[in-house]
Coordinates of C-alpha atoms and ligand atoms in Angstrom, one line a residue:
M1 CA 32.3 16.9 -22.8
S2 CA 30.4 18.6 -25.5
D3 CA 29.6 22.3 -25.1
K4 CA 25.8 21.6 -24.6
N5 CA 24.6 23.3 -21.5
L6 CA 22.9 20.7 -19.4
P7 CA 21.6 23.0 -16.7
S8 CA 19.7 25.1 -19.3
I9 CA 18.4 21.9 -21.0
I10 CA 17.0 20.8 -17.6
E11 CA 15.5 24.2 -16.9
N12 CA 13.9 24.5 -20.4
L13 CA 12.6 21.0 -20.8
I14 CA 11.8 19.7 -17.3
S15 CA 8.7 21.5 -15.8
P16 CA 9.0 23.5 -12.7
A17 CA 6.6 21.1 -11.0
I18 CA 8.9 18.2 -11.5
R19 CA 12.1 20.2 -10.7
E20 CA 10.5 21.2 -7.4
M21 CA 9.6 17.6 -6.5
K22 CA 11.7 15.6 -4.2
A23 CA 12.6 12.0 -5.1
Y24 CA 10.8 9.4 -2.8
H25 CA 13.1 9.1 0.1
V26 CA 13.8 5.7 1.7
A27 CA 15.6 5.7 5.0
D28 CA 18.8 3.8 5.3
A29 CA 18.1 0.8 7.5
S30 CA 21.3 -1.3 7.3
G31 CA 21.9 -3.1 10.5
M32 CA 18.6 -1.9 12.1
V33 CA 15.5 -3.6 13.4
K34 CA 13.3 -2.4 10.5
L35 CA 9.8 -1.4 11.6
D36 CA 9.2 1.5 9.3
A37 CA 7.8 0.2 6.1
M38 CA 5.1 -2.5 6.9
E39 CA 7.2 -5.3 5.5
S40 CA 6.7 -8.8 6.8
P41 CA 9.4 -9.9 9.2
Y42 CA 9.1 -13.5 8.0
A43 CA 11.4 -14.8 5.3
W44 CA 8.7 -16.9 3.7
S45 CA 11.0 -19.8 2.9
D46 CA 12.0 -20.1 6.6
T47 CA 8.8 -22.1 7.2
W48 CA 9.0 -24.3 4.0
S49 CA 9.6 -28.0 4.0
D50 CA 12.5 -29.2 1.9
A51 CA 10.1 -30.5 -0.6
L52 CA 8.5 -27.1 -1.0
K53 CA 11.9 -25.4 -1.4
Q54 CA 12.8 -27.9 -4.1
Q55 CA 9.5 -27.2 -5.9
W56 CA 10.2 -23.4 -5.9
L57 CA 13.8 -23.9 -7.1
E58 CA 12.5 -26.1 -9.9
K59 CA 10.1 -23.3 -11.0
M60 CA 13.0 -20.8 -10.8
N61 CA 15.2 -23.1 -12.9
A62 CA 12.5 -23.6 -15.5
A63 CA 11.9 -19.8 -15.8
Q64 CA 13.4 -18.7 -19.1
I65 CA 15.0 -15.4 -18.3
N66 CA 16.3 -15.1 -21.9
R67 CA 12.7 -14.7 -23.0
Y68 CA 10.3 -11.9 -22.3
P69 CA 7.7 -12.9 -19.6
D70 CA 4.1 -13.6 -20.4
P71 CA 2.8 -10.1 -21.2
Q72 CA -0.5 -10.6 -19.3
G73 CA 0.7 -12.6 -16.4
Q74 CA -1.9 -15.2 -17.3
G75 CA -0.8 -17.7 -14.6
I76 CA -1.3 -15.2 -11.8
K77 CA -4.5 -13.8 -13.2
K78 CA -6.1 -17.2 -13.6
R79 CA -5.3 -18.0 -10.0
L80 CA -6.6 -14.7 -8.7
R81 CA -9.8 -15.0 -10.8
E82 CA -10.4 -18.4 -9.1
K83 CA -9.5 -17.3 -5.6
Y84 CA -12.0 -14.4 -5.8
A85 CA -14.6 -16.2 -8.0
L86 CA -14.8 -13.3 -10.3
N87 CA -17.6 -13.1 -12.9
N88 CA -16.9 -12.4 -16.6
E89 CA -17.6 -8.7 -16.4
L90 CA -14.7 -8.2 -14.0
D91 CA -11.1 -8.3 -14.9
I92 CA -7.7 -8.0 -13.2
I93 CA -4.7 -5.7 -14.0
L94 CA -1.3 -6.6 -12.6
G95 CA 1.2 -3.9 -11.7
N96 CA 4.9 -3.7 -10.6
G97 CA 3.6 -3.1 -7.1
S98 CA 0.2 -1.4 -6.7
D99 CA 2.1 1.9 -7.0
E100 CA 2.4 1.2 -10.7
I101 CA -1.4 0.7 -10.9
I102 CA -2.0 4.0 -9.2
Q103 CA 0.3 5.5 -11.8
I104 CA -1.5 3.9 -14.7
M105 CA -5.0 5.0 -13.4
I106 CA -3.9 8.6 -12.8
M107 CA -2.2 8.7 -16.2
A108 CA -5.4 7.4 -17.8
V109 CA -7.5 10.3 -16.5
A110 CA -4.7 13.0 -16.7
A111 CA -6.1 14.7 -19.9
S112 CA -9.4 15.3 -18.2
G113 CA -7.7 17.9 -15.9
Q114 CA -10.1 16.8 -13.2
A115 CA -8.7 16.5 -9.7
I116 CA -7.5 13.4 -7.8
M117 CA -9.1 13.3 -4.3
A118 CA -8.2 11.4 -1.2
P119 CA -8.6 11.8 2.6
A120 CA -5.8 13.4 4.6
P121 CA -3.8 11.9 6.0
S122 CA -3.5 8.9 3.7
F123 CA -1.1 7.1 1.4
V124 CA 1.4 9.5 -0.1
M125 CA 1.7 8.0 -3.6
Y126 CA -1.7 9.3 -4.7
K127 CA -0.5 12.9 -4.4
V128 CA 3.0 12.2 -5.7
I129 CA 1.7 10.8 -8.9
A130 CA -1.1 13.4 -9.3
D131 CA 1.6 16.0 -9.0
Y132 CA 3.8 14.6 -11.6
V133 CA 1.1 14.3 -14.2
G134 CA 0.0 17.9 -13.3
L135 CA -3.5 17.1 -11.9
P136 CA -4.8 19.0 -9.0
F137 CA -4.8 17.0 -5.8
V138 CA -7.6 17.6 -3.3
R139 CA -7.2 16.4 0.3
V140 CA -10.3 16.0 2.5
P141 CA -9.3 16.0 6.2
L142 CA -10.4 13.0 8.2
N143 CA -12.3 13.5 11.5
A144 CA -10.2 13.6 14.7
D145 CA -10.7 9.9 15.2
F146 CA -9.5 9.3 11.6
S147 CA -13.0 8.3 10.3
L148 CA -14.2 9.8 7.0
N149 CA -15.7 13.2 7.3
T150 CA -18.5 12.4 4.8
E151 CA -20.1 15.8 4.9
A152 CA -16.7 17.5 4.0
F153 CA -16.2 14.8 1.3
L154 CA -19.5 15.3 -0.3
K155 CA -18.9 19.0 -0.4
A156 CA -15.5 18.5 -1.9
I157 CA -16.8 16.1 -4.5
E158 CA -19.5 18.6 -5.5
G159 CA -16.9 21.4 -5.8
H160 CA -14.1 19.6 -7.5
Q161 CA -15.7 16.8 -9.6
P162 CA -12.7 14.5 -9.0
S163 CA -11.7 12.0 -11.7
I164 CA -10.5 9.5 -9.1
I165 CA -11.1 9.2 -5.4
F166 CA -8.6 7.0 -3.6
L167 CA -9.7 5.5 -0.3
A168 CA -7.2 3.2 1.5
T169 CA -9.1 1.0 4.0
P170 CA -7.4 0.1 6.4
N171 CA -5.9 3.5 5.9
N172 CA -2.2 4.2 5.9
P173 CA -0.8 5.8 8.1
T174 CA -3.6 5.6 10.6
G175 CA -4.5 1.8 10.4
N176 CA -8.3 2.2 10.8
V177 CA -11.0 0.8 8.5
F178 CA -13.6 3.2 7.0
A179 CA -17.3 2.5 7.7
D180 CA -19.4 1.0 5.0
D181 CA -22.0 3.7 5.3
D182 CA -19.5 6.5 4.7
L183 CA -17.9 4.6 1.8
E184 CA -21.2 4.2 0.2
K185 CA -22.2 7.8 0.4
I186 CA -18.9 8.8 -1.3
I187 CA -19.2 6.0 -3.9
Q188 CA -22.7 7.2 -4.7
A189 CA -21.7 10.9 -5.0
A190 CA -18.5 10.3 -7.1
P191 CA -18.7 11.5 -10.6
G192 CA -15.7 9.5 -11.6
L193 CA -13.9 6.4 -10.3
V194 CA -13.5 5.3 -6.7
V195 CA -10.4 3.2 -5.9
L196 CA -10.6 1.2 -2.7
D197 CA -7.0 0.4 -1.8
E198 CA -6.9 -2.7 0.3
A199 CA -3.1 -3.0 0.8
Y200 CA -3.8 -4.3 4.3
T201 CA -6.5 -6.8 3.6
A202 CA -4.6 -9.6 5.2
F203 CA -4.8 -8.0 8.6
T204 CA -8.6 -7.2 8.7
D205 CA -11.9 -8.9 8.5
S206 CA -13.3 -6.0 6.4
D207 CA -13.5 -6.7 2.7
Q208 CA -14.4 -4.3 -0.1
L209 CA -14.8 -6.7 -3.0
H210 CA -18.6 -6.6 -2.5
W211 CA -18.9 -3.1 -3.9
L212 CA -17.7 -4.4 -7.3
S213 CA -21.0 -6.1 -8.0
R214 CA -23.0 -3.0 -7.1
Y215 CA -21.1 -0.1 -8.5
D216 CA -19.3 -0.3 -11.9
H217 CA -17.2 2.7 -11.1
V218 CA -15.5 1.1 -8.2
V219 CA -12.0 -0.5 -8.5
V220 CA -10.5 -2.6 -5.7
M221 CA -6.7 -2.7 -5.4
R222 CA -4.5 -5.1 -3.4
T223 CA -0.9 -6.1 -3.2
F224 CA 1.4 -8.9 -2.2
S225 CA 3.9 -6.4 -0.5
K226 CA 2.5 -6.5 3.0
V227 CA 2.2 -10.3 3.3
G228 CA 5.8 -11.2 2.8
L229 CA 6.6 -10.6 -0.9
A230 CA 7.5 -6.9 -1.0
G231 CA 10.7 -7.7 -2.9
L232 CA 8.8 -9.3 -5.8
R233 CA 6.7 -6.1 -6.5
L234 CA 3.3 -7.4 -7.4
G235 CA 0.1 -5.5 -7.0
F236 CA -3.3 -5.9 -8.7
A237 CA -6.6 -4.2 -9.2
I238 CA -10.0 -5.7 -9.9
G239 CA -12.7 -3.8 -11.8
Q240 CA -15.0 -3.7 -14.8
Q241 CA -13.4 -5.3 -17.9
T242 CA -14.3 -2.4 -20.1
L243 CA -12.5 0.0 -17.8
L244 CA -9.4 -2.2 -17.2
E245 CA -9.1 -2.6 -21.0
E246 CA -8.4 1.1 -21.2
F247 CA -5.9 1.0 -18.3
D248 CA -4.2 -1.9 -20.0
K249 CA -3.2 0.3 -22.9
L250 CA -1.0 2.4 -20.6
R251 CA 0.6 -0.6 -18.9
L252 CA 4.1 -1.1 -20.2
P253 CA 4.4 -4.5 -21.9
Y254 CA 6.1 -7.1 -19.7
N255 CA 5.8 -5.0 -16.6
I256 CA 5.8 -8.2 -14.4
N257 CA 9.1 -10.0 -14.7
V258 CA 9.3 -13.8 -15.1
L259 CA 10.8 -14.6 -11.7
T260 CA 8.0 -12.6 -10.0
Q261 CA 5.3 -14.3 -12.1
Q262 CA 6.6 -17.7 -11.2
S263 CA 7.1 -16.9 -7.5
V264 CA 3.7 -15.3 -7.1
E265 CA 2.0 -18.3 -8.8
F266 CA 3.9 -20.5 -6.3
A267 CA 2.7 -18.2 -3.5
L268 CA -0.9 -18.4 -4.6
D269 CA -0.6 -22.2 -4.8
N270 CA 0.7 -22.3 -1.2
F271 CA -1.2 -19.3 0.2
A272 CA -2.0 -20.9 3.5
L273 CA 1.6 -20.4 4.6
L274 CA 1.4 -16.7 4.0
E275 CA -1.9 -16.5 5.7
E276 CA -0.4 -18.2 8.8
H277 CA 2.2 -15.4 9.0
S278 CA -0.5 -12.7 8.7
Q279 CA -2.5 -14.4 11.5
N280 CA 0.6 -14.5 13.7
L281 CA 1.1 -10.7 13.1
C282 CA -2.5 -10.0 14.0
A283 CA -1.9 -11.8 17.3
Q284 CA 1.4 -9.9 17.8
R285 CA -0.4 -6.6 17.0
A286 CA -2.9 -7.2 19.9
E287 CA 0.0 -7.9 22.3
L288 CA 2.0 -4.9 21.1
I289 CA -0.9 -2.5 21.5
D290 CA -1.5 -3.8 25.1
E291 CA 2.2 -3.4 26.0
L292 CA 2.4 0.1 24.4
H293 CA -0.7 1.1 26.3
A294 CA 0.7 -0.2 29.6
L295 CA 3.6 2.3 29.3
N296 CA 1.2 5.1 29.9
V297 CA 2.9 7.4 27.4
F298 CA 0.9 6.8 24.3
T299 CA -2.6 6.7 22.9
C300 CA -2.9 4.0 20.2
V301 CA -5.1 4.3 17.1
P302 CA -7.2 1.1 16.8
S303 CA -5.4 -0.8 14.0
E304 CA -6.6 -3.3 11.5
A305 CA -3.3 -3.2 9.6
N306 CA 0.2 -4.6 10.3
F307 CA 1.3 -1.4 12.0
V308 CA 0.3 0.6 15.0
T309 CA 0.1 4.4 15.0
V310 CA 0.6 6.0 18.4
R311 CA 0.5 9.5 19.7
C312 CA 2.9 10.6 22.4
L313 CA 1.2 12.1 25.4
E314 CA 4.1 14.0 26.9
H315 CA 7.2 13.0 24.9
N316 CA 8.4 14.6 21.8
A317 CA 7.8 12.2 18.9
K318 CA 10.8 13.2 16.9
D319 CA 13.1 12.9 19.9
L320 CA 11.7 9.5 20.7
F321 CA 12.1 8.4 17.0
E322 CA 15.8 9.5 17.2
A323 CA 16.3 7.8 20.5
L324 CA 15.0 4.5 19.0
K325 CA 17.2 5.0 16.0
A326 CA 20.2 5.5 18.2
Q327 CA 19.4 2.0 19.6
N328 CA 19.1 0.6 16.0
V329 CA 15.4 0.5 15.9
L330 CA 13.9 2.2 12.9
I331 CA 10.2 3.3 13.0
K332 CA 8.4 6.1 11.1
C333 CA 8.0 9.5 12.6
L334 CA 4.7 10.9 11.3
H335 CA 4.9 14.2 13.2
G336 CA 5.1 17.1 10.8
S337 CA 3.6 15.2 7.9
H338 CA 0.0 16.3 8.7
P339 CA -1.5 18.5 11.4
S340 CA -3.7 15.6 12.7
L341 CA -0.6 13.5 13.1
E342 CA 1.0 15.8 15.7
Q343 CA 3.4 13.8 18.0
C344 CA 2.5 10.6 16.1
L345 CA 4.8 7.6 15.4
R346 CA 4.0 4.6 13.2
I347 CA 5.4 1.2 14.2
T348 CA 5.3 -1.9 11.9
V349 CA 4.2 -5.0 13.8
S350 CA 6.8 -7.7 13.7
T351 CA 7.8 -11.0 15.4
Q352 CA 7.5 -11.3 19.2
Q353 CA 11.3 -11.0 19.4
E354 CA 11.5 -7.8 17.4
N355 CA 8.5 -6.3 19.1
A356 CA 10.3 -7.0 22.4
T357 CA 13.4 -5.2 21.2
L358 CA 11.2 -2.3 20.2
L359 CA 9.5 -2.2 23.6
S360 CA 12.8 -2.3 25.5
A361 CA 14.2 0.5 23.3
V362 CA 11.1 2.6 24.0
K363 CA 11.4 1.9 27.8
Q364 CA 15.0 3.0 27.6
A365 CA 14.1 6.1 25.7
I366 CA 11.3 7.3 28.0
K367 CA 13.2 6.6 31.2
Ligands
PLP1 C1 2.1 -0.1 0.9 C2 0.9 0.5 0.3 C3 0.8 0.4 -1.1 C4 1.9 0.1 -2.1 O1 2.1 -1.2 -2.3 P1 3.0 -1.8 -3.4 O2 2.2 -2.9 -4.0 O3 4.2 -2.2 -2.6 O4 3.4 -0.7 -4.4 C5 -0.4 0.9 -1.6 N1 -1.4 1.4 -0.9 C6 -1.2 1.5 0.5 C7 -2.3 2.2 1.3 C8 -0.1 1.1 1.1 O5 0.1 1.3 2.4

């Protein structure tokens, strides 16, 4: 070892803001029924024909992993452009998960010093990334029913002049969709960008793409993570070409690896299979909500996502979470993460079989 003093290097060079942060924690789920992270329970290939399996293997075989991938992910972008019938003013940016796109967008506005704004509670990465580039983060509390508090939002916009407003709809961790009227008021008042995060688009009839043709400061973001391809890490955003050109300068070259590019192209060419799984989960969601209701110990937030957020009426959420964990069922305890999520738990919707396992574990726990 040299005599350099690493602790003092860390203290001198890494900002207090970063040193005080905690690394994103992922719960250990080995051997558990995993209902904590909105993954699809379906191994996609389980429903493939032999011919389809062969086709995918051929694509994997042909992928040249000794070469850098296509820097723009042209194959994916071309397919998405066609799928959404985008006009020439609109472009697409691909990210290593939509998390990376959130990071790129926030880095792009960092020098402005203008706040990042989002409802509370909402997706945690908006704040995590705002924190690490040193931008103020303004949370605007949702109403008690988790709808947007437009009045509070307009006031906060006026006061903070946010560079980016992130609105996840359906929202995570609440599962509800925000009303068009409320969205439009916020979009109209925004002095900067409005990012509509549609990570759960597969599980709702709502659709935010229509804003793109009316407001050029709107960006719509989606991901393949919640429809069965979380392991590939592929998210994308659609917005004005002139804006995305700027974002593209901050995107690391080759951010989408060659196996992901080939697999997502394949997924888009066979998208009906993924859609079928999402439809199954929507049907399972309705059943799960009914069954949770019937236990008479929860209220359920109306969900248009692949998870259900419930509030315990008399039980302690943390104890219930632990009691499920002891039975090898992992869900997410939201209690303590925000005042409006008091005694709340979030449960990812899964197959009939896994949902039944969850329900019997809950029944055991509340006995
Ligand atoms: C899961 C989730 C994401 C992140 O998706 P990745 O593409 O896996 O990075 C983004 N936004 C919301 C609201 C989410 O729930």
